Amino acid sequence: MFWKFDLNTASHLEALLDQEDVSLSQLLEEDDVLQECKAQNRRLLLFLCKDQSMQELVRLITTEPPTGVEETKHPNIACELLTCDVGLINDKLGNEEPLLESLYSFLEQPPPLNPLLASFFSKTIGNLIARKTEQVLNFLRRKEGFLSLVLKHIDTSAMMDVLLRLISCVEPPPLRLDTLTWLNEEKLAQRLIELIHPERDEERQSNASQTLCDIIRLSRDQANQLQELSQPDPLLTVLESQTSVEQLLQNMFSGERTESCIVNGIQVLLTLLEIRRPGFERSYLVNSSILLAIEPHLKHFHQLLLEPPKKSPVLTSLGMLEDPLGNTRLHVARLVASLLYTSSSSHAVVAQELCRLNTMDLLLDLFFKYTWNNFLHLQVELCVAAILRPCAHEMRLQPILSSQDKSQQSSEEGPQELSGALTTTRSTLDQPENSAHNLLMSHVSL
């Protein structure tokens, strides 16, 4: 029965290809057309790679169907055929500039884009970036407004994937560095930061924030894997600079302070402050310029804990909550916890400002006010744990001697040895990291 079914199916597709006037739409109606394409059916591939067929496939994934027609089967199959990683199709689509122009024309449509078609476009252009890298990159670099068009449609999540493909799917490493340099010259990082602004719509802010976070993580991961490259990642260098962080913070606190802008901005800051990612053994050393840029704005974050954006009362299982904690205050708590865990010589500056503002006191007040908010409790617990944990320098030191130990050691060692040991201990405890720890410890103990 199986062999009979298989032969009949194959013969039906072959019978269609035998017809001189067979159309692409007829082939797309066949259930096994995608399977036969992946199986390298020669006659089918030759038909699909005809100029007329390829133009029709591209048209299906980039053009809205006529009004009132809800046709998704053919565009979906067309996308699968174009991205099934068959050499003949990749070569045809990647080497023919008219086909690339037809594909690129999708970006030139006025917003908003059809989300389904945008996903087809993103998948197709992403496959070409990975398989026909040089040809596609040369084509895109000749388009002066390419990045402007992508950012214009960034409220469609598929456009994020296009940018991330350019960063993560370009090989070999020298070509990837060349691509990153081009994106940096086009000021991709700065333009994404500009989109995190109270005047922008929430979807645009959210996607811009997520793109920046993904760029930071991808760049750091690839920098670890490709340590033989002497040149740093230009995009990561810009994003970790004090100027970029200051610009992000200025956007967050300019004009009306909206929850969307604050939360999305903090998401980027949290990513910049990550010292270790799950599944990665290596820790990152946080650039001190990030902390220096954040420190002057700690008073603004503290004020958000006092006066967050207005929230409507929320009905909970315990009754009506008139003053909800809100996502803004929760993210500020996450930021404070991350700052306290960040090990840097600039840590003392951040710690001093947090103590001056009494931010920990305020977080502890919120801890007891919102007794059922486990998310807040976790962040406050992390803050306290970060303060109580010994610094790396203290962990390498012997504990300060008790009076009994001192007398015992003084009898065994000469006064010069004991004096030298105590001097070393004092000088090490006076280092910025340890002074920050001591300052926070004394503040929490009050």
JSON list of C-alpha atoms in Angstrom, two decimals, residues 207-337:
[
{"chain": "A", "resi": 207, "resn": "ASN", "atom": "CA", "xyz": [11.52, 46.07, 19.81]},
{"chain": "A", "resi": 208, "resn": "ALA", "atom": "CA", "xyz": [14.36, 48.60, 19.82]},
{"chain": "A", "resi": 209, "resn": "SER", "atom": "CA", "xyz": [15.20, 47.64, 23.42]},
{"chain": "A", "resi": 210, "resn": "GLN", "atom": "CA", "xyz": [15.11, 43.92, 22.63]},
{"chain": "A", "resi": 211, "resn": "THR", "atom": "CA", "xyz": [17.32, 44.43, 19.58]},
{"chain": "A", "resi": 212, "resn": "LEU", "atom": "CA", "xyz": [19.91, 46.33, 21.63]},
{"chain": "A", "resi": 213, "resn": "CYS", "atom": "CA", "xyz": [19.91, 43.59, 24.28]},
{"chain": "A", "resi": 214, "resn": "ASP", "atom": "CA", "xyz": [20.37, 40.89, 21.65]},
{"chain": "A", "resi": 215, "resn": "ILE", "atom": "CA", "xyz": [23.18, 42.84, 19.97]},
{"chain": "A", "resi": 216, "resn": "ILE", "atom": "CA", "xyz": [25.03, 43.19, 23.29]},
{"chain": "A", "resi": 217, "resn": "ARG", "atom": "CA", "xyz": [24.72, 39.49, 24.13]},
{"chain": "A", "resi": 218, "resn": "LEU", "atom": "CA", "xyz": [25.59, 38.28, 20.63]},
{"chain": "A", "resi": 219, "resn": "SER", "atom": "CA", "xyz": [28.59, 40.60, 20.40]},
{"chain": "A", "resi": 220, "resn": "ARG", "atom": "CA", "xyz": [29.95, 39.51, 23.78]},
{"chain": "A", "resi": 221, "resn": "ASP", "atom": "CA", "xyz": [29.44, 35.82, 23.02]},
{"chain": "A", "resi": 222, "resn": "GLN", "atom": "CA", "xyz": [31.13, 36.07, 19.64]},
{"chain": "A", "resi": 223, "resn": "ALA", "atom": "CA", "xyz": [33.98, 38.12, 21.11]},
{"chain": "A", "resi": 224, "resn": "ASN", "atom": "CA", "xyz": [34.64, 35.23, 23.51]},
{"chain": "A", "resi": 225, "resn": "GLN", "atom": "CA", "xyz": [34.54, 32.67, 20.71]},
{"chain": "A", "resi": 226, "resn": "LEU", "atom": "CA", "xyz": [36.70, 34.70, 18.30]},
{"chain": "A", "resi": 227, "resn": "GLN", "atom": "CA", "xyz": [39.44, 35.90, 20.60]},
{"chain": "A", "resi": 228, "resn": "GLU", "atom": "CA", "xyz": [41.98, 35.73, 17.80]},
{"chain": "A", "resi": 229, "resn": "LEU", "atom": "CA", "xyz": [40.58, 38.95, 16.31]},
{"chain": "A", "resi": 230, "resn": "SER", "atom": "CA", "xyz": [42.61, 41.88, 17.56]},
{"chain": "A", "resi": 231, "resn": "GLN", "atom": "CA", "xyz": [40.00, 44.52, 16.71]},
{"chain": "A", "resi": 232, "resn": "PRO", "atom": "CA", "xyz": [37.11, 44.99, 19.16]},
{"chain": "A", "resi": 233, "resn": "ASP", "atom": "CA", "xyz": [33.49, 44.78, 18.08]},
{"chain": "A", "resi": 234, "resn": "PRO", "atom": "CA", "xyz": [32.65, 48.35, 16.99]},
{"chain": "A", "resi": 235, "resn": "LEU", "atom": "CA", "xyz": [28.95, 48.09, 17.85]},
{"chain": "A", "resi": 236, "resn": "LEU", "atom": "CA", "xyz": [29.66, 46.74, 21.34]},
{"chain": "A", "resi": 237, "resn": "THR", "atom": "CA", "xyz": [32.27, 49.43, 21.92]},
{"chain": "A", "resi": 238, "resn": "VAL", "atom": "CA", "xyz": [29.74, 52.14, 21.13]},
{"chain": "A", "resi": 239, "resn": "LEU", "atom": "CA", "xyz": [26.98, 50.58, 23.24]},
{"chain": "A", "resi": 240, "resn": "GLU", "atom": "CA", "xyz": [29.29, 50.26, 26.27]},
{"chain": "A", "resi": 241, "resn": "SER", "atom": "CA", "xyz": [30.53, 53.83, 25.95]},
{"chain": "A", "resi": 242, "resn": "GLN", "atom": "CA", "xyz": [29.58, 56.45, 28.52]},
{"chain": "A", "resi": 243, "resn": "THR", "atom": "CA", "xyz": [28.13, 58.66, 25.78]},
{"chain": "A", "resi": 244, "resn": "SER", "atom": "CA", "xyz": [25.63, 56.02, 24.63]},
{"chain": "A", "resi": 245, "resn": "VAL", "atom": "CA", "xyz": [24.52, 55.14, 28.16]},
{"chain": "A", "resi": 246, "resn": "GLU", "atom": "CA", "xyz": [24.06, 58.83, 28.98]},
{"chain": "A", "resi": 247, "resn": "GLN", "atom": "CA", "xyz": [21.97, 59.31, 25.84]},
{"chain": "A", "resi": 248, "resn": "LEU", "atom": "CA", "xyz": [19.77, 56.36, 26.78]},
{"chain": "A", "resi": 249, "resn": "LEU", "atom": "CA", "xyz": [19.26, 57.75, 30.29]},
{"chain": "A", "resi": 250, "resn": "GLN", "atom": "CA", "xyz": [18.47, 61.22, 28.97]},
{"chain": "A", "resi": 251, "resn": "ASN", "atom": "CA", "xyz": [15.80, 59.73, 26.71]},
{"chain": "A", "resi": 252, "resn": "MET", "atom": "CA", "xyz": [14.31, 57.77, 29.60]},
{"chain": "A", "resi": 253, "resn": "PHE", "atom": "CA", "xyz": [13.96, 60.83, 31.83]},
{"chain": "A", "resi": 254, "resn": "SER", "atom": "CA", "xyz": [13.05, 63.46, 29.25]},
{"chain": "A", "resi": 255, "resn": "GLY", "atom": "CA", "xyz": [9.51, 64.80, 29.21]},
{"chain": "A", "resi": 256, "resn": "GLU", "atom": "CA", "xyz": [6.76, 62.65, 30.65]},
{"chain": "A", "resi": 257, "resn": "ARG", "atom": "CA", "xyz": [8.10, 59.53, 32.35]},
{"chain": "A", "resi": 258, "resn": "THR", "atom": "CA", "xyz": [6.23, 56.60, 30.89]},
{"chain": "A", "resi": 259, "resn": "GLU", "atom": "CA", "xyz": [6.42, 53.03, 32.13]},
{"chain": "A", "resi": 260, "resn": "SER", "atom": "CA", "xyz": [7.19, 51.70, 28.66]},
{"chain": "A", "resi": 261, "resn": "CYS", "atom": "CA", "xyz": [10.22, 53.94, 28.18]},
{"chain": "A", "resi": 262, "resn": "ILE", "atom": "CA", "xyz": [11.59, 53.40, 31.70]},
{"chain": "A", "resi": 263, "resn": "VAL", "atom": "CA", "xyz": [11.19, 49.61, 31.61]},
{"chain": "A", "resi": 264, "resn": "ASN", "atom": "CA", "xyz": [12.65, 49.19, 28.13]},
{"chain": "A", "resi": 265, "resn": "GLY", "atom": "CA", "xyz": [15.57, 51.45, 28.97]},
{"chain": "A", "resi": 266, "resn": "ILE", "atom": "CA", "xyz": [16.30, 49.53, 32.17]},
{"chain": "A", "resi": 267, "resn": "GLN", "atom": "CA", "xyz": [16.26, 46.28, 30.18]},
{"chain": "A", "resi": 268, "resn": "VAL", "atom": "CA", "xyz": [19.19, 47.61, 28.14]},
{"chain": "A", "resi": 269, "resn": "LEU", "atom": "CA", "xyz": [21.04, 48.76, 31.27]},
{"chain": "A", "resi": 270, "resn": "LEU", "atom": "CA", "xyz": [20.56, 45.35, 32.90]},
{"chain": "A", "resi": 271, "resn": "THR", "atom": "CA", "xyz": [22.03, 43.67, 29.82]},
{"chain": "A", "resi": 272, "resn": "LEU", "atom": "CA", "xyz": [25.03, 46.01, 29.90]},
{"chain": "A", "resi": 273, "resn": "LEU", "atom": "CA", "xyz": [25.54, 45.15, 33.58]},
{"chain": "A", "resi": 274, "resn": "GLU", "atom": "CA", "xyz": [25.42, 41.37, 33.05]},
{"chain": "A", "resi": 275, "resn": "ILE", "atom": "CA", "xyz": [28.62, 39.85, 34.38]},
{"chain": "A", "resi": 276, "resn": "ARG", "atom": "CA", "xyz": [27.71, 36.26, 33.57]},
{"chain": "A", "resi": 277, "resn": "ARG", "atom": "CA", "xyz": [25.07, 34.62, 31.43]},
{"chain": "A", "resi": 278, "resn": "PRO", "atom": "CA", "xyz": [23.45, 31.25, 32.19]},
{"chain": "A", "resi": 279, "resn": "GLY", "atom": "CA", "xyz": [25.37, 28.49, 30.41]},
{"chain": "A", "resi": 280, "resn": "PHE", "atom": "CA", "xyz": [28.55, 30.55, 30.03]},
{"chain": "A", "resi": 281, "resn": "GLU", "atom": "CA", "xyz": [31.42, 29.99, 32.44]},
{"chain": "A", "resi": 282, "resn": "ARG", "atom": "CA", "xyz": [33.32, 33.15, 31.61]},
{"chain": "A", "resi": 283, "resn": "SER", "atom": "CA", "xyz": [32.43, 36.35, 33.45]},
{"chain": "A", "resi": 284, "resn": "TYR", "atom": "CA", "xyz": [32.39, 39.76, 31.82]},
{"chain": "A", "resi": 285, "resn": "LEU", "atom": "CA", "xyz": [34.11, 42.77, 33.35]},
{"chain": "A", "resi": 286, "resn": "VAL", "atom": "CA", "xyz": [31.59, 45.58, 33.28]},
{"chain": "A", "resi": 287, "resn": "ASN", "atom": "CA", "xyz": [32.98, 48.73, 31.72]},
{"chain": "A", "resi": 288, "resn": "SER", "atom": "CA", "xyz": [33.35, 51.40, 34.40]},
{"chain": "A", "resi": 289, "resn": "SER", "atom": "CA", "xyz": [32.01, 54.00, 31.97]},
{"chain": "A", "resi": 290, "resn": "ILE", "atom": "CA", "xyz": [28.58, 52.35, 32.26]},
{"chain": "A", "resi": 291, "resn": "LEU", "atom": "CA", "xyz": [28.55, 52.88, 36.03]},
{"chain": "A", "resi": 292, "resn": "LEU", "atom": "CA", "xyz": [29.86, 56.42, 35.71]},
{"chain": "A", "resi": 293, "resn": "ALA", "atom": "CA", "xyz": [27.01, 57.24, 33.32]},
{"chain": "A", "resi": 294, "resn": "ILE", "atom": "CA", "xyz": [24.37, 55.69, 35.60]},
{"chain": "A", "resi": 295, "resn": "GLU", "atom": "CA", "xyz": [25.54, 57.26, 38.88]},
{"chain": "A", "resi": 296, "resn": "PRO", "atom": "CA", "xyz": [24.24, 60.83, 38.23]},
{"chain": "A", "resi": 297, "resn": "HIS", "atom": "CA", "xyz": [20.80, 59.40, 37.40]},
{"chain": "A", "resi": 298, "resn": "LEU", "atom": "CA", "xyz": [20.41, 57.27, 40.51]},
{"chain": "A", "resi": 299, "resn": "LYS", "atom": "CA", "xyz": [18.39, 60.09, 42.08]},
{"chain": "A", "resi": 300, "resn": "HIS", "atom": "CA", "xyz": [15.91, 59.80, 39.20]},
{"chain": "A", "resi": 301, "resn": "PHE", "atom": "CA", "xyz": [15.55, 56.06, 39.75]},
{"chain": "A", "resi": 302, "resn": "HIS", "atom": "CA", "xyz": [15.11, 56.67, 43.47]},
{"chain": "A", "resi": 303, "resn": "GLN", "atom": "CA", "xyz": [12.36, 59.16, 42.70]},
{"chain": "A", "resi": 304, "resn": "LEU", "atom": "CA", "xyz": [10.62, 56.54, 40.56]},
{"chain": "A", "resi": 305, "resn": "LEU", "atom": "CA", "xyz": [10.42, 54.31, 43.63]},
{"chain": "A", "resi": 306, "resn": "LEU", "atom": "CA", "xyz": [8.66, 57.16, 45.41]},
{"chain": "A", "resi": 307, "resn": "GLU", "atom": "CA", "xyz": [6.51, 58.40, 42.53]},
{"chain": "A", "resi": 308, "resn": "PRO", "atom": "CA", "xyz": [6.14, 55.79, 39.76]},
{"chain": "A", "resi": 309, "resn": "PRO", "atom": "CA", "xyz": [3.88, 56.32, 36.73]},
{"chain": "A", "resi": 310, "resn": "LYS", "atom": "CA", "xyz": [0.26, 56.19, 37.81]},
{"chain": "A", "resi": 311, "resn": "LYS", "atom": "CA", "xyz": [-1.35, 52.75, 37.89]},
{"chain": "A", "resi": 312, "resn": "SER", "atom": "CA", "xyz": [-5.02, 51.91, 38.15]},
{"chain": "A", "resi": 313, "resn": "PRO", "atom": "CA", "xyz": [-6.18, 49.88, 41.17]},
{"chain": "A", "resi": 314, "resn": "VAL", "atom": "CA", "xyz": [-5.85, 46.13, 40.67]},
{"chain": "A", "resi": 315, "resn": "LEU", "atom": "CA", "xyz": [-8.29, 43.52, 41.92]},
{"chain": "A", "resi": 316, "resn": "THR", "atom": "CA", "xyz": [-6.37, 40.63, 43.49]},
{"chain": "A", "resi": 317, "resn": "SER", "atom": "CA", "xyz": [-7.41, 37.47, 45.29]},
{"chain": "A", "resi": 318, "resn": "LEU", "atom": "CA", "xyz": [-6.79, 39.35, 48.54]},
{"chain": "A", "resi": 319, "resn": "GLY", "atom": "CA", "xyz": [-8.94, 42.32, 47.60]},
{"chain": "A", "resi": 320, "resn": "MET", "atom": "CA", "xyz": [-8.50, 45.64, 45.79]},
{"chain": "A", "resi": 321, "resn": "LEU", "atom": "CA", "xyz": [-4.91, 46.91, 45.62]},
{"chain": "A", "resi": 322, "resn": "GLU", "atom": "CA", "xyz": [-5.21, 50.70, 45.39]},
{"chain": "A", "resi": 323, "resn": "ASP", "atom": "CA", "xyz": [-1.51, 51.39, 44.82]},
{"chain": "A", "resi": 324, "resn": "PRO", "atom": "CA", "xyz": [0.04, 48.53, 42.79]},
{"chain": "A", "resi": 325, "resn": "LEU", "atom": "CA", "xyz": [3.80, 48.15, 42.86]},
{"chain": "A", "resi": 326, "resn": "GLY", "atom": "CA", "xyz": [3.98, 48.32, 39.07]},
{"chain": "A", "resi": 327, "resn": "ASN", "atom": "CA", "xyz": [6.53, 47.18, 36.53]},
{"chain": "A", "resi": 328, "resn": "THR", "atom": "CA", "xyz": [8.52, 50.41, 36.82]},
{"chain": "A", "resi": 329, "resn": "ARG", "atom": "CA", "xyz": [9.39, 50.01, 40.50]},
{"chain": "A", "resi": 330, "resn": "LEU", "atom": "CA", "xyz": [10.09, 46.31, 40.04]},
{"chain": "A", "resi": 331, "resn": "HIS", "atom": "CA", "xyz": [12.60, 47.07, 37.28]},
{"chain": "A", "resi": 332, "resn": "VAL", "atom": "CA", "xyz": [14.23, 49.80, 39.35]},
{"chain": "A", "resi": 333, "resn": "ALA", "atom": "CA", "xyz": [14.71, 47.22, 42.11]},
{"chain": "A", "resi": 334, "resn": "ARG", "atom": "CA", "xyz": [16.26, 44.86, 39.55]},
{"chain": "A", "resi": 335, "resn": "LEU", "atom": "CA", "xyz": [18.62, 47.63, 38.45]},
{"chain": "A", "resi": 336, "resn": "VAL", "atom": "CA", "xyz": [19.72, 48.38, 42.03]},
{"chain": "A", "resi": 337, "resn": "ALA", "atom": "CA", "xyz": [20.39, 44.68, 42.65]}
]
